[in-house]
Amino acid sequence: MNGTGCADLVYVDVDRVHVWFNQSGNRWSNKETILGTPIVTDVDSIQFADVFGTGTAALLWSYNYSAQPESKYKALDFCGGVKPYILNPLSLG
């Protein structure tokens, strides 16, 4: 999810998501919980996709239009819109 190439562990609960980040294949990070996520109505409606074009996976909920008329999709970007581990410009002078 964070672009390192190692598989992370995600558990989608009723109104929250639990995440354990892979620490270079050596161990899992401490559990991080994100509260207030959309309610899961169908497990087939959840998938990971690079919907923001950053090269990292976001968790995507898709809904039947009649169930969520304001939006058919909700996405959770674990990286906040920024691809991690990218060197930013540096000026030495």
PDB file of N, CA and C in Angstrom:
ATOM      1  N   MET A   1       0.809  -1.189   0.000  1.00  0.00           N
ATOM      2  CA  MET A   1       0.000   0.000   0.000  1.00  0.00           C
ATOM      3  C   MET A   1       0.857   1.259   0.000  1.00  0.00           C
ATOM      4  N   ASN A   2       2.006   1.203   0.649  1.00  0.00           N
ATOM      5  CA  ASN A   2       2.808   2.415   0.738  1.00  0.00           C
ATOM      6  C   ASN A   2       3.916   2.490  -0.303  1.00  0.00           C
ATOM      7  N   GLY A   3       3.912   1.583  -1.267  1.00  0.00           N
ATOM      8  CA  GLY A   3       4.837   1.682  -2.372  1.00  0.00           C
ATOM      9  C   GLY A   3       6.189   1.037  -2.168  1.00  0.00           C
ATOM     10  N   THR A   4       6.395   0.331  -1.052  1.00  0.00           N
ATOM     11  CA  THR A   4       7.693  -0.288  -0.810  1.00  0.00           C
ATOM     12  C   THR A   4       7.852  -1.599  -1.570  1.00  0.00           C
ATOM     13  N   GLY A   5       6.763  -2.170  -2.023  1.00  0.00           N
ATOM     14  CA  GLY A   5       6.812  -3.446  -2.729  1.00  0.00           C
ATOM     15  C   GLY A   5       6.500  -4.630  -1.833  1.00  0.00           C
ATOM     16  N   CYS A   6       6.573  -4.449  -0.530  1.00  0.00           N
ATOM     17  CA  CYS A   6       6.230  -5.516   0.415  1.00  0.00           C
ATOM     18  C   CYS A   6       4.734  -5.494   0.681  1.00  0.00           C
ATOM     19  N   ALA A   7       4.127  -6.667   0.795  1.00  0.00           N
ATOM     20  CA  ALA A   7       2.686  -6.760   1.037  1.00  0.00           C
ATOM     21  C   ALA A   7       2.360  -6.367   2.471  1.00  0.00           C
ATOM     22  N   ASP A   8       1.397  -5.489   2.633  1.00  0.00           N
ATOM     23  CA  ASP A   8       0.922  -5.063   3.943  1.00  0.00           C
ATOM     24  C   ASP A   8      -0.349  -5.833   4.278  1.00  0.00           C
ATOM     25  N   LEU A   9      -0.724  -5.821   5.547  1.00  0.00           N
ATOM     26  CA  LEU A   9      -1.896  -6.557   6.007  1.00  0.00           C
ATOM     27  C   LEU A   9      -3.003  -5.570   6.362  1.00  0.00           C
ATOM     28  N   VAL A  10      -4.185  -5.786   5.786  1.00  0.00           N
ATOM     29  CA  VAL A  10      -5.323  -4.894   6.006  1.00  0.00           C
ATOM     30  C   VAL A  10      -6.521  -5.726   6.421  1.00  0.00           C
ATOM     31  N   TYR A  11      -7.207  -5.282   7.473  1.00  0.00           N
ATOM     32  CA  TYR A  11      -8.446  -5.925   7.913  1.00  0.00           C
ATOM     33  C   TYR A  11      -9.540  -4.862   7.891  1.00  0.00           C
ATOM     34  N   VAL A  12     -10.546  -5.063   7.058  1.00  0.00           N
ATOM     35  CA  VAL A  12     -11.658  -4.122   6.948  1.00  0.00           C
ATOM     36  C   VAL A  12     -12.758  -4.575   7.882  1.00  0.00           C
ATOM     37  N   ASP A  13     -13.087  -3.731   8.854  1.00  0.00           N
ATOM     38  CA  ASP A  13     -14.125  -4.016   9.829  1.00  0.00           C
ATOM     39  C   ASP A  13     -15.367  -3.202   9.459  1.00  0.00           C
ATOM     40  N   VAL A  14     -16.381  -3.212  10.296  1.00  0.00           N
ATOM     41  CA  VAL A  14     -17.658  -2.569   9.987  1.00  0.00           C
ATOM     42  C   VAL A  14     -17.491  -1.073   9.712  1.00  0.00           C
ATOM     43  N   ASP A  15     -16.867  -0.335  10.612  1.00  0.00           N
ATOM     44  CA  ASP A  15     -16.717   1.114  10.435  1.00  0.00           C
ATOM     45  C   ASP A  15     -15.280   1.567  10.666  1.00  0.00           C
ATOM     46  N   ARG A  16     -14.347   0.650  10.454  1.00  0.00           N
ATOM     47  CA  ARG A  16     -12.928   0.962  10.662  1.00  0.00           C
ATOM     48  C   ARG A  16     -12.071   0.027   9.837  1.00  0.00           C
ATOM     49  N   VAL A  17     -10.836   0.423   9.645  1.00  0.00           N
ATOM     50  CA  VAL A  17      -9.863  -0.388   8.924  1.00  0.00           C
ATOM     51  C   VAL A  17      -8.626  -0.522   9.798  1.00  0.00           C
ATOM     52  N   HIS A  18      -8.146  -1.749   9.971  1.00  0.00           N
ATOM     53  CA  HIS A  18      -6.918  -2.009  10.726  1.00  0.00           C
ATOM     54  C   HIS A  18      -5.808  -2.308   9.727  1.00  0.00           C
ATOM     55  N   VAL A  19      -4.639  -1.713   9.940  1.00  0.00           N
ATOM     56  CA  VAL A  19      -3.517  -1.874   9.015  1.00  0.00           C
ATOM     57  C   VAL A  19      -2.260  -2.232   9.788  1.00  0.00           C
ATOM     58  N   TRP A  20      -1.531  -3.215   9.266  1.00  0.00           N
ATOM     59  CA  TRP A  20      -0.203  -3.564   9.756  1.00  0.00           C
ATOM     60  C   TRP A  20       0.730  -3.429   8.556  1.00  0.00           C
ATOM     61  N   PHE A  21       1.706  -2.523   8.624  1.00  0.00           N
ATOM     62  CA  PHE A  21       2.630  -2.329   7.518  1.00  0.00           C
ATOM     63  C   PHE A  21       3.776  -3.327   7.610  1.00  0.00           C
ATOM     64  N   ASN A  22       4.165  -3.858   6.473  1.00  0.00           N
ATOM     65  CA  ASN A  22       5.271  -4.801   6.386  1.00  0.00           C
ATOM     66  C   ASN A  22       6.577  -4.040   6.579  1.00  0.00           C
ATOM     67  N   GLN A  23       7.380  -4.469   7.505  1.00  0.00           N
ATOM     68  CA  GLN A  23       8.654  -3.821   7.815  1.00  0.00           C
ATOM     69  C   GLN A  23       9.792  -4.570   7.110  1.00  0.00           C
ATOM     70  N   SER A  24       9.858  -4.416   5.789  1.00  0.00           N
ATOM     71  CA  SER A  24      10.915  -5.018   4.951  1.00  0.00           C
ATOM     72  C   SER A  24      10.961  -6.534   5.062  1.00  0.00           C
ATOM     73  N   GLY A  25       9.837  -7.164   5.332  1.00  0.00           N
ATOM     74  CA  GLY A  25       9.785  -8.614   5.427  1.00  0.00           C
ATOM     75  C   GLY A  25      10.302  -9.164   6.742  1.00  0.00           C
ATOM     76  N   ASN A  26      10.693  -8.283   7.668  1.00  0.00           N
ATOM     77  CA  ASN A  26      11.251  -8.724   8.948  1.00  0.00           C
ATOM     78  C   ASN A  26      10.213  -8.826  10.055  1.00  0.00           C
ATOM     79  N   ARG A  27       9.202  -7.984  10.001  1.00  0.00           N
ATOM     80  CA  ARG A  27       8.155  -7.974  11.030  1.00  0.00           C
ATOM     81  C   ARG A  27       7.019  -7.070  10.554  1.00  0.00           C
ATOM     82  N   TRP A  28       5.923  -7.069  11.321  1.00  0.00           N
ATOM     83  CA  TRP A  28       4.794  -6.182  11.055  1.00  0.00           C
ATOM     84  C   TRP A  28       4.894  -4.972  11.968  1.00  0.00           C
ATOM     85  N   SER A  29       4.408  -3.835  11.519  1.00  0.00           N
ATOM     86  CA  SER A  29       4.343  -2.648  12.364  1.00  0.00           C
ATOM     87  C   SER A  29       3.264  -2.847  13.414  1.00  0.00           C
ATOM     88  N   ASN A  30       3.190  -1.929  14.355  1.00  0.00           N
ATOM     89  CA  ASN A  30       2.078  -1.928  15.292  1.00  0.00           C
ATOM     90  C   ASN A  30       0.793  -1.656  14.513  1.00  0.00           C
ATOM     91  N   LYS A  31      -0.312  -2.159  15.020  1.00  0.00           N
ATOM     92  CA  LYS A  31      -1.604  -1.967  14.358  1.00  0.00           C
ATOM     93  C   LYS A  31      -1.967  -0.490  14.335  1.00  0.00           C
ATOM     94  N   GLU A  32      -2.378  -0.024  13.173  1.00  0.00           N
ATOM     95  CA  GLU A  32      -2.924   1.321  13.024  1.00  0.00           C
ATOM     96  C   GLU A  32      -4.387   1.173  12.648  1.00  0.00           C
ATOM     97  N   THR A  33      -5.264   1.901  13.338  1.00  0.00           N
ATOM     98  CA  THR A  33      -6.696   1.807  13.091  1.00  0.00           C
ATOM     99  C   THR A  33      -7.211   3.131  12.558  1.00  0.00           C
ATOM    100  N   ILE A  34      -7.945   3.067  11.470  1.00  0.00           N
ATOM    101  CA  ILE A  34      -8.566   4.238  10.868  1.00  0.00           C
ATOM    102  C   ILE A  34     -10.058   4.120  11.106  1.00  0.00           C
ATOM    103  N   LEU A  35     -10.607   5.060  11.855  1.00  0.00           N
ATOM    104  CA  LEU A  35     -12.025   5.035  12.219  1.00  0.00           C
ATOM    105  C   LEU A  35     -12.857   5.826  11.216  1.00  0.00           C
ATOM    106  N   GLY A  36     -14.146   5.552  11.183  1.00  0.00           N
ATOM    107  CA  GLY A  36     -15.083   6.314  10.365  1.00  0.00           C
ATOM    108  C   GLY A  36     -15.095   5.949   8.905  1.00  0.00           C
ATOM    109  N   THR A  37     -14.673   4.755   8.582  1.00  0.00           N
ATOM    110  CA  THR A  37     -14.693   4.328   7.180  1.00  0.00           C
ATOM    111  C   THR A  37     -16.102   3.897   6.785  1.00  0.00           C
ATOM    112  N   PRO A  38     -16.381   3.826   5.483  1.00  0.00           N
ATOM    113  CA  PRO A  38     -17.723   3.420   5.042  1.00  0.00           C
ATOM    114  C   PRO A  38     -18.084   2.014   5.528  1.00  0.00           C
ATOM    115  N   ILE A  39     -19.347   1.798   5.730  1.00  0.00           N
ATOM    116  CA  ILE A  39     -19.834   0.492   6.153  1.00  0.00           C
ATOM    117  C   ILE A  39     -19.783  -0.464   4.966  1.00  0.00           C
ATOM    118  N   VAL A  40     -19.313  -1.662   5.221  1.00  0.00           N
ATOM    119  CA  VAL A  40     -19.197  -2.672   4.177  1.00  0.00           C
ATOM    120  C   VAL A  40     -20.542  -3.357   4.006  1.00  0.00           C
ATOM    121  N   THR A  41     -21.078  -3.303   2.795  1.00  0.00           N
ATOM    122  CA  THR A  41     -22.348  -3.962   2.519  1.00  0.00           C
ATOM    123  C   THR A  41     -22.155  -5.265   1.762  1.00  0.00           C
ATOM    124  N   ASP A  42     -21.016  -5.396   1.090  1.00  0.00           N
ATOM    125  CA  ASP A  42     -20.731  -6.582   0.298  1.00  0.00           C
ATOM    126  C   ASP A  42     -19.212  -6.701   0.180  1.00  0.00           C
ATOM    127  N   VAL A  43     -18.650  -7.829   0.561  1.00  0.00           N
ATOM    128  CA  VAL A  43     -17.185  -7.970   0.523  1.00  0.00           C
ATOM    129  C   VAL A  43     -16.643  -7.862  -0.894  1.00  0.00           C
ATOM    130  N   ASP A  44     -17.453  -8.140  -1.896  1.00  0.00           N
ATOM    131  CA  ASP A  44     -17.010  -7.985  -3.281  1.00  0.00           C
ATOM    132  C   ASP A  44     -16.906  -6.518  -3.696  1.00  0.00           C
ATOM    133  N   SER A  45     -17.414  -5.613  -2.867  1.00  0.00           N
ATOM    134  CA  SER A  45     -17.384  -4.196  -3.219  1.00  0.00           C
ATOM    135  C   SER A  45     -16.105  -3.506  -2.752  1.00  0.00           C
ATOM    136  N   ILE A  46     -15.174  -4.253  -2.152  1.00  0.00           N
ATOM    137  CA  ILE A  46     -13.923  -3.673  -1.652  1.00  0.00           C
ATOM    138  C   ILE A  46     -12.763  -4.187  -2.495  1.00  0.00           C
ATOM    139  N   GLN A  47     -11.891  -3.272  -2.903  1.00  0.00           N
ATOM    140  CA  GLN A  47     -10.710  -3.678  -3.647  1.00  0.00           C
ATOM    141  C   GLN A  47      -9.622  -2.616  -3.497  1.00  0.00           C
ATOM    142  N   PHE A  48      -8.412  -2.973  -3.846  1.00  0.00           N
ATOM    143  CA  PHE A  48      -7.304  -2.030  -3.853  1.00  0.00           C
ATOM    144  C   PHE A  48      -7.049  -1.590  -5.281  1.00  0.00           C
ATOM    145  N   ALA A  49      -6.801  -0.307  -5.459  1.00  0.00           N
ATOM    146  CA  ALA A  49      -6.527   0.227  -6.791  1.00  0.00           C
ATOM    147  C   ALA A  49      -5.744   1.525  -6.659  1.00  0.00           C
ATOM    148  N   ASP A  50      -4.952   1.828  -7.658  1.00  0.00           N
ATOM    149  CA  ASP A  50      -4.227   3.093  -7.712  1.00  0.00           C
ATOM    150  C   ASP A  50      -5.133   4.128  -8.374  1.00  0.00           C
ATOM    151  N   VAL A  51      -6.138   4.572  -7.657  1.00  0.00           N
ATOM    152  CA  VAL A  51      -7.138   5.473  -8.226  1.00  0.00           C
ATOM    153  C   VAL A  51      -6.652   6.919  -8.314  1.00  0.00           C
ATOM    154  N   PHE A  52      -5.587   7.266  -7.592  1.00  0.00           N
ATOM    155  CA  PHE A  52      -5.080   8.635  -7.601  1.00  0.00           C
ATOM    156  C   PHE A  52      -3.840   8.801  -8.468  1.00  0.00           C
ATOM    157  N   GLY A  53      -3.338   7.702  -9.052  1.00  0.00           N
ATOM    158  CA  GLY A  53      -2.198   7.771  -9.952  1.00  0.00           C
ATOM    159  C   GLY A  53      -0.864   8.044  -9.283  1.00  0.00           C
ATOM    160  N   THR A  54      -0.733   7.691  -8.013  1.00  0.00           N
ATOM    161  CA  THR A  54       0.520   7.938  -7.290  1.00  0.00           C
ATOM    162  C   THR A  54       1.432   6.719  -7.253  1.00  0.00           C
ATOM    163  N   GLY A  55       0.955   5.586  -7.757  1.00  0.00           N
ATOM    164  CA  GLY A  55       1.748   4.366  -7.695  1.00  0.00           C
ATOM    165  C   GLY A  55       1.565   3.604  -6.402  1.00  0.00           C
ATOM    166  N   THR A  56       0.655   4.061  -5.552  1.00  0.00           N
ATOM    167  CA  THR A  56       0.340   3.358  -4.307  1.00  0.00           C
ATOM    168  C   THR A  56      -1.135   2.963  -4.332  1.00  0.00           C
ATOM    169  N   ALA A  57      -1.455   1.913  -3.620  1.00  0.00           N
ATOM    170  CA  ALA A  57      -2.824   1.393  -3.625  1.00  0.00           C
ATOM    171  C   ALA A  57      -3.693   2.125  -2.601  1.00  0.00           C
ATOM    172  N   ALA A  58      -4.887   2.465  -3.013  1.00  0.00           N
ATOM    173  CA  ALA A  58      -5.904   3.007  -2.117  1.00  0.00           C
ATOM    174  C   ALA A  58      -6.965   1.935  -1.946  1.00  0.00           C
ATOM    175  N   LEU A  59      -7.629   1.941  -0.805  1.00  0.00           N
ATOM    176  CA  LEU A  59      -8.730   1.012  -0.564  1.00  0.00           C
ATOM    177  C   LEU A  59      -9.986   1.643  -1.148  1.00  0.00           C
ATOM    178  N   LEU A  60     -10.653   0.925  -2.033  1.00  0.00           N
ATOM    179  CA  LEU A  60     -11.792   1.452  -2.774  1.00  0.00           C
ATOM    180  C   LEU A  60     -13.054   0.688  -2.416  1.00  0.00           C
ATOM    181  N   TRP A  61     -14.087   1.433  -2.004  1.00  0.00           N
ATOM    182  CA  TRP A  61     -15.408   0.873  -1.766  1.00  0.00           C
ATOM    183  C   TRP A  61     -16.269   1.261  -2.947  1.00  0.00           C
ATOM    184  N   SER A  62     -16.992   0.317  -3.534  1.00  0.00           N
ATOM    185  CA  SER A  62     -17.936   0.640  -4.602  1.00  0.00           C
ATOM    186  C   SER A  62     -19.334   0.254  -4.139  1.00  0.00           C
ATOM    187  N   TYR A  63     -20.306   1.063  -4.543  1.00  0.00           N
ATOM    188  CA  TYR A  63     -21.676   0.877  -4.082  1.00  0.00           C
ATOM    189  C   TYR A  63     -22.640   0.866  -5.248  1.00  0.00           C
ATOM    190  N   ASN A  64     -23.747   0.186  -5.028  1.00  0.00           N
ATOM    191  CA  ASN A  64     -24.879   0.276  -5.939  1.00  0.00           C
ATOM    192  C   ASN A  64     -25.423   1.693  -5.817  1.00  0.00           C
ATOM    193  N   TYR A  65     -25.763   2.307  -6.918  1.00  0.00           N
ATOM    194  CA  TYR A  65     -26.225   3.702  -6.900  1.00  0.00           C
ATOM    195  C   TYR A  65     -27.432   3.896  -5.991  1.00  0.00           C
ATOM    196  N   SER A  66     -28.330   2.928  -5.925  1.00  0.00           N
ATOM    197  CA  SER A  66     -29.514   3.093  -5.088  1.00  0.00           C
ATOM    198  C   SER A  66     -29.163   3.086  -3.602  1.00  0.00           C
ATOM    199  N   ALA A  67     -28.068   2.433  -3.231  1.00  0.00           N
ATOM    200  CA  ALA A  67     -27.659   2.396  -1.826  1.00  0.00           C
ATOM    201  C   ALA A  67     -26.925   3.667  -1.407  1.00  0.00           C
ATOM    202  N   GLN A  68     -26.170   4.277  -2.322  1.00  0.00           N
ATOM    203  CA  GLN A  68     -25.392   5.481  -2.029  1.00  0.00           C
ATOM    204  C   GLN A  68     -25.580   6.477  -3.171  1.00  0.00           C
ATOM    205  N   PRO A  69     -26.703   7.167  -3.263  1.00  0.00           N
ATOM    206  CA  PRO A  69     -26.955   8.030  -4.421  1.00  0.00           C
ATOM    207  C   PRO A  69     -25.989   9.206  -4.546  1.00  0.00           C
ATOM    208  N   GLU A  70     -25.360   9.632  -3.445  1.00  0.00           N
ATOM    209  CA  GLU A  70     -24.449  10.778  -3.547  1.00  0.00           C
ATOM    210  C   GLU A  70     -23.105  10.408  -4.174  1.00  0.00           C
ATOM    211  N   SER A  71     -22.723   9.146  -4.110  1.00  0.00           N
ATOM    212  CA  SER A  71     -21.453   8.720  -4.687  1.00  0.00           C
ATOM    213  C   SER A  71     -21.423   7.202  -4.791  1.00  0.00           C
ATOM    214  N   LYS A  72     -20.935   6.699  -5.929  1.00  0.00           N
ATOM    215  CA  LYS A  72     -20.839   5.254  -6.100  1.00  0.00           C
ATOM    216  C   LYS A  72     -19.517   4.703  -5.581  1.00  0.00           C
ATOM    217  N   TYR A  73     -18.557   5.590  -5.309  1.00  0.00           N
ATOM    218  CA  TYR A  73     -17.236   5.150  -4.861  1.00  0.00           C
ATOM    219  C   TYR A  73     -16.751   5.977  -3.682  1.00  0.00           C
ATOM    220  N   LYS A  74     -16.036   5.318  -2.806  1.00  0.00           N
ATOM    221  CA  LYS A  74     -15.320   5.982  -1.707  1.00  0.00           C
ATOM    222  C   LYS A  74     -13.920   5.381  -1.718  1.00  0.00           C
ATOM    223  N   ALA A  75     -12.902   6.203  -1.504  1.00  0.00           N
ATOM    224  CA  ALA A  75     -11.522   5.722  -1.533  1.00  0.00           C
ATOM    225  C   ALA A  75     -10.773   6.211  -0.304  1.00  0.00           C
ATOM    226  N   LEU A  76      -9.922   5.360   0.220  1.00  0.00           N
ATOM    227  CA  LEU A  76      -9.080   5.692   1.358  1.00  0.00           C
ATOM    228  C   LEU A  76      -7.625   5.620   0.900  1.00  0.00           C
ATOM    229  N   ASP A  77      -6.966   6.777   0.857  1.00  0.00           N
ATOM    230  CA  ASP A  77      -5.568   6.866   0.437  1.00  0.00           C
ATOM    231  C   ASP A  77      -4.696   6.786   1.681  1.00  0.00           C
ATOM    232  N   PHE A  78      -3.971   5.702   1.830  1.00  0.00           N
ATOM    233  CA  PHE A  78      -3.149   5.488   3.022  1.00  0.00           C
ATOM    234  C   PHE A  78      -1.920   6.389   3.057  1.00  0.00           C
ATOM    235  N   CYS A  79      -1.560   6.990   1.934  1.00  0.00           N
ATOM    236  CA  CYS A  79      -0.345   7.809   1.866  1.00  0.00           C
ATOM    237  C   CYS A  79      -0.638   9.304   1.802  1.00  0.00           C
ATOM    238  N   GLY A  80      -1.893   9.684   1.912  1.00  0.00           N
ATOM    239  CA  GLY A  80      -2.234  11.101   1.939  1.00  0.00           C
ATOM    240  C   GLY A  80      -1.963  11.846   0.643  1.00  0.00           C
ATOM    241  N   GLY A  81      -2.000  11.158  -0.490  1.00  0.00           N
ATOM    242  CA  GLY A  81      -1.803  11.815  -1.774  1.00  0.00           C
ATOM    243  C   GLY A  81      -0.360  12.003  -2.185  1.00  0.00           C
ATOM    244  N   VAL A  82       0.567  11.537  -1.357  1.00  0.00           N
ATOM    245  CA  VAL A  82       1.989  11.690  -1.649  1.00  0.00           C
ATOM    246  C   VAL A  82       2.635  10.313  -1.662  1.00  0.00           C
ATOM    247  N   LYS A  83       3.389  10.023  -2.716  1.00  0.00           N
ATOM    248  CA  LYS A  83       4.090   8.746  -2.751  1.00  0.00           C
ATOM    249  C   LYS A  83       5.276   8.819  -1.786  1.00  0.00           C
ATOM    250  N   PRO A  84       5.347   7.894  -0.831  1.00  0.00           N
ATOM    251  CA  PRO A  84       6.432   7.946   0.153  1.00  0.00           C
ATOM    252  C   PRO A  84       7.755   7.482  -0.445  1.00  0.00           C
ATOM    253  N   TYR A  85       8.819   7.799   0.256  1.00  0.00           N
ATOM    254  CA  TYR A  85      10.176   7.353  -0.077  1.00  0.00           C
ATOM    255  C   TYR A  85      10.696   7.943  -1.379  1.00  0.00           C
ATOM    256  N   ILE A  86      10.207   9.117  -1.757  1.00  0.00           N
ATOM    257  CA  ILE A  86      10.698   9.804  -2.939  1.00  0.00           C
ATOM    258  C   ILE A  86      11.549  10.975  -2.466  1.00  0.00           C
ATOM    259  N   LEU A  87      12.739  11.098  -3.023  1.00  0.00           N
ATOM    260  CA  LEU A  87      13.631  12.196  -2.664  1.00  0.00           C
ATOM    261  C   LEU A  87      13.081  13.494  -3.205  1.00  0.00           C
ATOM    262  N   ASN A  88      12.943  14.462  -2.335  1.00  0.00           N
ATOM    263  CA  ASN A  88      12.484  15.781  -2.735  1.00  0.00           C
ATOM    264  C   ASN A  88      13.688  16.613  -3.180  1.00  0.00           C
ATOM    265  N   PRO A  89      13.462  17.647  -3.991  1.00  0.00           N
ATOM    266  CA  PRO A  89      14.580  18.481  -4.438  1.00  0.00           C
ATOM    267  C   PRO A  89      15.346  19.045  -3.245  1.00  0.00           C
ATOM    268  N   LEU A  90      16.656  19.143  -3.415  1.00  0.00           N
ATOM    269  CA  LEU A  90      17.524  19.605  -2.352  1.00  0.00           C
ATOM    270  C   LEU A  90      18.447  20.667  -2.929  1.00  0.00           C
ATOM    271  N   SER A  91      18.537  21.785  -2.263  1.00  0.00           N
ATOM    272  CA  SER A  91      19.425  22.867  -2.725  1.00  0.00           C
ATOM    273  C   SER A  91      20.557  23.018  -1.735  1.00  0.00           C
ATOM    274  N   LEU A  92      21.772  22.974  -2.213  1.00  0.00           N
ATOM    275  CA  LEU A  92      22.940  23.090  -1.337  1.00  0.00           C
ATOM    276  C   LEU A  92      23.562  24.484  -1.403  1.00  0.00           C
ATOM    277  N   GLY A  93      22.835  25.384  -1.955  1.00  0.00           N
ATOM    278  CA  GLY A  93      23.547  26.598  -2.031  1.00  0.00           C
ATOM    279  C   GLY A  93      22.962  27.878  -2.174  1.00  0.00           C
TER     280      GLY A  93
END
